[in-house]
Amino acid sequence: MTITAAAPAPAVGLAMLDGLVGDLQAVRARIAVLQAQEAELFAHAVTVIGVREEECSGQPAAGHGSQLAVREVHAELAAGLRLSEYTVARRVNTARTLFDRFPATGDALTVGRIDPAHADAIVDAGSDLDDTRRAVFEQAALELAGTETPARLRGLLGDLVTRLDPTGTEQRVQDAASRRRVWVKDLEPGLACLGITAPTAHIHGIYDRLTQIATDLHTQNTTDAETPADAGEPADTRTIGQLRADVATDLLLTGAPTGHGTDDDDRTRLGQLRGVVHLEMPATTLTGQTAGGAILPGHGPIDTDTARTLAADAPTWTRLFRDPATGVPTCVDTYRPTQTQRRLLRARDTRCRFPGCRRPARGCDIDHTIARADGGPTALHNLAHLCRRHHTLKHDTAWTVEQLPGGILRWTSPTGRTHHDHPPGTVRFTPTPPDPPPF
Ligand SMILES: [Zn+2]
């Protein structure tokens, strides 16, 4: 008699998982092929810009040079694809660099062997290398891309570039520092993000200092909570992360600015500057009859207590009346007509009124939709905020705009596509009358 071991039952789950991995790999490869085609089309935009430059060179606006053709093409693509012009410009440049200077990477993307994120990492890391070093770099980078995630690939490619071109790294570090900047991004109702890019050592130094102060406060809070004398006091339960954010906010809002290159006089003057925020809140919220409803126009809601505190310290208020159905501002309290129009217009527009543009109205021009020279009146229904870039685009390219009731702008692009830009924050529910009092 012989005993044979029973064969293990087929692992159904593992077979399913195996199939899932294979299917996803196949789909991602197909997506990569399509994204390569998209990149080729973005790269083609450079050719289109060249043709438009030649076509426009005989026109009066040619004094603005090639920038005008670039803006015209980018604006048309951005409006048509509902992307920002910044994103379009980045995709055009990356695509052109990819196919011109990294042909093997372009090929690998076209056949779905690597992801677009891998291709971006290769182009970003290697585009400053000379032809000889770039060829060596690209070959090694493509081998790594076959096994690494895009995030890990970026780190490895940085090391690779430093090894291939140690002296050039010094220059790249200096060039990178020249791109330092600060930006703001609204995240969700009640929360926004401040981003700072600066030399690596400074940023890590800032983060470390914030961590030290936050940790110190956290330890102090824990000790205080255990002290019998403080029993019954409300405990400070903020996490290290929250404390870090609070300390950074305090330092930026109230700390003395000691930027390099400022003498004592400058520092005193800079120290007197305070950030300004424009706040909109219902009168009933201000007086405490209702809660909520305070917003920073163009950025979203903020909490009622902060809004009341800011309003109490504000030197002047402007009363603003809105149409309850559409939300379009209809009137403000003021005695000077031009100021009235400016305030009302700023309250209505809050930003540049070109499709997709988010530049705040504060830095924009007030444009006559129909030019004054053509009989356009200086009236709200013929005025709109446009940033300098889109003001120029409107005047010097074939983009046209007309103003519809409710402050809606209907733009027509050079290729004849129409795009509607609505005044921000005008989506409203029609108010229903309150229930009659029960007496
Ligand atoms: Zn704009």
XYZ file of C-alpha atoms and ligand atoms in Angstrom:
440
model
C 0.000 0.000 0.000
C 1.354 3.394 -0.923
C 0.287 6.709 0.502
C 0.484 9.760 -1.731
C 0.292 13.202 -0.268
C -2.843 15.063 -1.294
C -2.121 17.905 -3.740
C -2.713 21.297 -2.126
C -6.075 22.797 -2.989
C -5.775 25.376 -5.747
C -5.382 28.778 -4.125
C -8.312 30.623 -5.655
C -7.460 33.937 -4.003
C -3.850 33.842 -5.211
C -4.961 33.035 -8.744
C -7.339 36.007 -8.615
C -4.556 38.249 -7.311
C -2.227 37.034 -10.065
C -4.863 37.876 -12.673
C -5.476 41.287 -11.102
C -1.781 42.220 -11.221
C -1.540 41.090 -14.861
C -4.681 42.995 -15.878
C -3.578 46.195 -14.154
C -0.128 45.964 -15.734
C -1.734 45.601 -19.170
C -4.118 48.530 -18.604
C -1.327 50.757 -17.285
C 0.800 49.932 -20.326
C -2.103 50.949 -22.593
C -2.599 54.187 -20.625
C 1.132 54.922 -20.910
C 0.893 54.508 -24.705
C -2.011 57.000 -24.819
C -0.150 59.392 -22.541
C 2.847 59.198 -24.859
C 0.526 60.176 -27.730
C -0.751 63.082 -25.616
C 2.851 64.165 -24.922
C 3.583 64.090 -28.670
C 0.590 66.386 -29.248
C 1.766 68.788 -26.532
C 5.217 68.819 -28.152
C 3.519 69.664 -31.468
C 2.262 72.916 -29.855
C 5.775 74.333 -30.352
C 5.397 73.881 -34.124
C 1.972 75.538 -34.027
C 3.433 78.477 -32.090
C 6.121 78.857 -34.783
C 3.507 78.949 -37.548
C 1.375 81.486 -35.654
C 4.441 83.676 -35.108
C 5.023 83.816 -38.854
C 1.339 84.449 -39.599
C 1.134 87.278 -37.048
C 4.479 88.871 -37.869
C 2.863 91.349 -40.283
C 0.220 92.467 -37.807
C 0.472 95.575 -35.635
C 0.678 93.576 -32.392
C 3.904 91.939 -33.544
C 5.826 94.305 -31.256
C 5.075 91.917 -28.399
C 7.204 89.336 -30.238
C 6.892 85.620 -29.977
C 5.452 85.790 -26.448
C 2.083 86.715 -27.936
C 1.918 83.597 -30.124
C 2.960 81.484 -27.119
C 0.228 83.033 -24.967
C -2.384 82.664 -27.694
C -1.663 78.953 -28.191
C -1.342 78.203 -24.454
C -4.568 80.092 -23.619
C -6.535 78.258 -26.338
C -5.231 74.837 -25.164
C -5.828 75.662 -21.493
C -9.409 76.829 -22.038
C -10.179 73.858 -24.315
C -8.709 71.268 -21.902
C -9.825 73.042 -18.690
C -6.219 73.188 -17.453
C -4.315 76.196 -16.132
C -1.989 77.929 -18.618
C 0.866 77.162 -16.228
C 0.090 73.428 -16.531
C -0.142 73.647 -20.318
C 3.204 75.497 -20.529
C 4.849 72.877 -18.286
C 3.467 69.974 -20.325
C 4.532 71.550 -23.630
C 8.074 72.171 -22.350
C 8.447 68.737 -20.763
C 7.094 66.974 -23.864
C 9.369 68.906 -26.181
C 12.429 68.208 -24.035
C 11.464 64.525 -23.820
C 11.243 63.912 -27.566
C 14.119 66.234 -28.550
C 16.709 65.298 -25.938
C 15.669 61.914 -24.495
C 14.611 59.905 -27.573
C 15.119 56.479 -25.932
C 12.918 57.522 -22.991
C 10.281 58.783 -25.453
C 10.387 55.398 -27.213
C 10.081 53.481 -23.912
C 7.037 55.592 -23.013
C 5.467 55.169 -26.453
C 5.530 51.367 -26.158
C 4.298 51.431 -22.536
C 7.549 50.136 -21.010
C 7.752 53.021 -18.500
C 5.163 55.339 -16.888
C 4.885 59.079 -17.627
C 5.988 59.683 -14.006
C 9.246 57.793 -14.754
C 9.733 59.818 -17.959
C 9.157 63.106 -16.063
C 11.728 62.080 -13.442
C 14.315 61.285 -16.146
C 13.718 64.575 -18.030
C 13.755 66.667 -14.820
C 16.979 65.122 -13.512
C 18.991 64.918 -16.721
C 18.046 67.912 -18.867
C 21.037 70.056 -17.759
C 23.656 67.432 -18.743
C 25.698 67.848 -21.928
C 25.056 65.481 -24.857
C 27.735 62.900 -23.941
C 26.844 62.658 -20.257
C 23.108 62.716 -21.069
C 23.424 59.627 -23.286
C 25.158 57.681 -20.473
C 22.647 59.021 -17.961
C 19.618 58.065 -20.065
C 20.749 54.481 -20.547
C 21.348 53.965 -16.801
C 18.122 55.806 -15.908
C 15.993 53.595 -18.166
C 17.437 50.461 -16.554
C 16.566 51.828 -13.096
C 13.070 52.851 -14.284
C 12.390 49.188 -15.045
C 12.622 48.266 -11.364
C 12.015 51.390 -9.257
C 8.970 53.501 -8.353
C 9.027 57.073 -9.700
C 9.696 58.524 -6.215
C 12.690 56.245 -5.588
C 13.874 56.765 -9.149
C 14.066 60.548 -8.552
C 16.403 60.061 -5.584
C 18.637 57.623 -7.488
C 18.790 59.879 -10.564
C 19.910 62.835 -8.414
C 22.876 60.742 -7.198
C 23.579 59.561 -10.742
C 23.729 63.141 -12.096
C 26.092 64.193 -9.273
C 28.411 61.272 -10.057
C 28.395 62.013 -13.808
C 28.842 65.780 -13.447
C 30.236 66.752 -10.015
C 31.275 70.294 -11.001
C 27.950 71.063 -12.688
C 26.146 70.157 -9.479
C 27.473 73.323 -7.794
C 25.880 75.472 -10.510
C 22.634 73.482 -10.412
C 22.354 74.058 -6.655
C 22.750 77.824 -7.194
C 20.245 77.819 -10.075
C 17.754 75.886 -7.959
C 18.017 78.460 -5.140
C 17.133 81.241 -7.599
C 13.737 79.559 -8.064
C 12.797 80.015 -4.371
C 9.276 81.290 -3.815
C 6.228 81.291 -1.561
C 2.720 80.311 -2.631
C -0.745 79.802 -1.203
C -3.185 76.997 -1.956
C -6.728 76.641 -0.646
C -7.281 73.051 0.507
C -10.765 72.569 1.991
C -13.307 74.775 3.780
C -11.422 76.428 6.641
C -7.943 75.234 5.662
C -5.294 76.663 3.337
C -1.660 75.776 2.722
C 1.388 78.092 2.611
C 4.271 76.607 0.630
C 7.863 77.870 0.802
C 10.699 76.724 -1.408
C 14.142 77.904 -0.272
C 17.669 76.421 -0.052
C 17.515 72.905 1.429
C 19.501 73.774 4.564
C 17.229 76.714 5.399
C 14.042 74.674 5.007
C 15.334 71.816 7.175
C 16.619 74.388 9.696
C 13.154 76.002 9.822
C 11.458 72.642 10.270
C 13.903 71.630 12.998
C 13.428 74.909 14.900
C 9.628 74.549 14.717
C 9.938 70.963 15.957
C 12.164 72.002 18.866
C 9.798 74.791 19.980
C 6.715 72.580 19.512
C 8.296 69.687 21.437
C 9.319 72.052 24.226
C 5.772 73.421 24.503
C 4.318 69.918 24.395
C 6.609 68.760 27.229
C 5.757 71.873 29.229
C 2.022 71.270 28.702
C 2.347 67.652 29.850
C 4.303 68.704 32.982
C 1.776 71.464 33.742
C -1.123 69.013 33.462
C 0.520 66.781 36.085
C 1.175 69.667 38.504
C -1.373 69.645 41.362
C -1.492 73.469 41.350
C -2.887 73.399 37.810
C -5.479 70.708 38.494
C -8.828 71.747 37.087
C -7.242 74.035 34.446
C -8.198 73.055 30.882
C -5.340 70.973 29.496
C -3.578 72.006 26.275
C -4.137 68.888 24.183
C -2.556 70.119 20.945
C -0.441 67.554 19.094
C 3.163 68.236 18.067
C 1.929 68.729 14.483
C -0.665 71.312 15.553
C 1.849 73.120 17.783
C 4.363 73.239 14.917
C 1.724 74.882 12.680
C 0.666 77.324 15.438
C 4.264 78.372 16.171
C 5.017 78.891 12.442
C 1.841 80.980 12.057
C 2.676 83.088 15.130
C 6.217 83.728 13.934
C 5.137 84.730 10.428
C 2.269 86.957 11.515
C 3.936 88.746 14.424
C 7.693 88.043 14.305
C 10.134 90.751 13.218
C 11.185 90.434 9.535
C 14.983 90.238 9.454
C 15.390 89.417 5.758
C 18.950 89.651 4.475
C 19.988 93.032 3.112
C 17.737 95.179 5.297
C 19.206 97.750 7.673
C 17.638 98.810 10.971
C 15.405 101.435 9.326
C 14.118 98.907 6.818
C 13.432 96.417 9.554
C 11.431 98.967 11.553
C 9.409 99.853 8.448
C 8.874 96.205 7.490
C 7.898 95.426 11.067
C 5.025 97.887 10.784
C 3.572 96.131 7.742
C 0.649 93.836 8.473
C -0.969 91.308 6.179
C -4.391 92.349 4.855
C -7.294 89.962 4.290
C -10.628 90.867 2.726
C -13.436 89.331 4.689
C -17.124 89.030 3.891
C -19.698 88.145 6.556
C -23.455 88.623 7.038
C -24.373 91.479 9.416
C -26.337 88.991 11.518
C -23.183 86.889 12.001
C -21.193 89.967 12.977
C -23.702 90.832 15.689
C -23.901 87.246 16.907
C -27.505 86.586 15.843
C -26.438 83.804 13.475
C -23.342 81.628 13.199
C -21.323 80.834 10.090
C -21.295 82.457 6.692
C -17.999 84.371 7.018
C -15.819 83.901 3.942
C -12.570 85.186 2.498
C -13.801 86.001 -1.038
C -12.190 83.673 -3.527
C -10.701 81.441 -0.817
C -13.585 79.954 1.174
C -15.128 79.985 4.641
C -13.406 80.825 7.931
C -14.643 80.323 11.489
C -17.013 82.905 12.983
C -14.859 83.828 16.008
C -11.845 84.683 13.838
C -14.121 86.677 11.493
C -15.618 88.694 14.385
C -12.158 89.406 15.843
C -10.832 90.597 12.459
C -13.944 92.726 11.884
C -13.593 94.340 15.321
C -10.026 95.456 14.507
C -10.749 96.622 10.944
C -10.490 100.396 10.459
C -13.366 100.555 7.946
C -16.231 98.346 6.812
C -18.030 98.327 3.505
C -21.673 97.281 3.498
C -22.379 94.990 0.547
C -25.819 93.989 -0.700
C -26.272 90.817 -2.740
C -29.107 89.564 -4.896
C -30.426 86.689 -2.704
C -31.203 84.486 -5.711
C -28.020 84.849 -7.788
C -25.593 86.104 -5.126
C -24.314 88.819 -7.495
C -23.435 91.971 -5.517
C -25.954 94.726 -6.316
C -24.870 97.693 -4.182
C -22.401 98.926 -1.572
C -22.613 101.770 0.949
C -20.339 104.556 -0.164
C -20.489 108.164 -1.358
C -17.804 108.158 -4.053
C -19.109 106.598 -7.272
C -15.805 105.401 -8.723
C -14.812 103.804 -5.438
C -18.269 102.218 -5.272
C -17.788 100.675 -8.666
C -14.324 99.459 -7.783
C -15.457 97.838 -4.561
C -18.523 96.313 -6.115
C -16.532 95.042 -9.051
C -13.878 93.564 -6.787
C -16.578 91.907 -4.676
C -18.186 90.489 -7.818
C -15.036 89.331 -9.604
C -12.569 88.504 -6.762
C -10.132 87.307 -9.476
C -9.136 87.742 -13.129
C -12.161 86.893 -15.292
C -10.315 84.979 -18.034
C -11.404 81.309 -18.059
C -9.301 79.301 -15.615
C -7.233 82.243 -14.288
C -7.065 82.609 -10.494
C -5.028 85.802 -10.135
C -6.694 87.849 -7.336
C -8.603 90.987 -8.414
C -6.322 93.098 -6.187
C -3.476 92.860 -8.720
C -5.656 93.069 -11.856
C -6.582 95.854 -14.296
C -10.208 96.940 -14.651
C -10.974 96.419 -18.321
C -13.781 97.964 -20.352
C -15.380 94.923 -22.042
C -16.391 97.182 -24.954
C -13.585 99.764 -25.197
C -14.391 103.357 -24.261
C -13.167 104.407 -27.702
C -15.915 102.219 -29.196
C -18.607 103.781 -26.990
C -18.388 101.268 -24.127
C -19.707 102.869 -20.906
C -17.867 102.952 -17.564
C -20.607 100.889 -15.948
C -20.574 97.626 -14.044
C -22.090 95.687 -16.914
C -19.145 96.762 -19.110
C -16.266 96.387 -16.621
C -14.352 93.309 -15.489
C -11.044 92.509 -13.801
C -8.329 91.091 -16.059
C -4.763 90.340 -15.020
C -2.066 92.032 -17.100
C -1.388 88.827 -19.024
C -5.018 88.294 -20.076
C -5.612 92.019 -20.599
C -2.842 91.924 -23.217
C -4.195 88.679 -24.666
C -7.658 90.249 -25.110
C -6.312 93.337 -26.849
C -3.585 91.819 -29.012
C -4.952 88.450 -30.126
C -8.210 87.274 -31.686
C -9.782 86.394 -28.275
C -13.060 88.359 -27.880
C -15.376 88.796 -24.907
C -18.919 90.000 -24.299
C -20.639 90.575 -20.988
C -23.979 88.838 -20.331
C -26.470 89.662 -17.560
C -25.343 88.626 -14.068
C -21.715 89.536 -14.704
C -21.148 86.435 -16.875
C -18.390 86.823 -19.474
C -18.685 84.898 -22.736
C -15.222 84.463 -24.263
C -14.663 83.353 -27.855
C -11.244 81.910 -28.635
C -9.319 82.490 -31.890
C -10.534 79.085 -33.147
C -14.163 79.995 -32.389
C -14.691 77.995 -29.170
C -16.806 79.711 -26.514
C -16.113 79.600 -22.760
C -18.330 81.140 -20.065
C -16.742 82.636 -16.955
C -19.184 83.157 -14.079
C -18.537 85.580 -11.202
C -17.075 83.417 -8.412
C -19.289 82.479 -5.494
C -22.588 83.140 -7.252
C -24.052 79.668 -6.916
C -27.009 80.189 -4.583
C -30.079 78.365 -3.433
C -33.235 80.479 -3.689
C -34.117 81.430 -0.111
C -37.414 80.176 1.235
C -39.363 82.486 3.554
C -39.041 81.496 7.240
C -41.965 79.718 8.879
C -44.514 82.145 10.340
C -44.105 82.636 14.095
C -46.231 80.204 16.138
C -48.423 82.957 17.543
Zn -5.741 86.307 -15.812
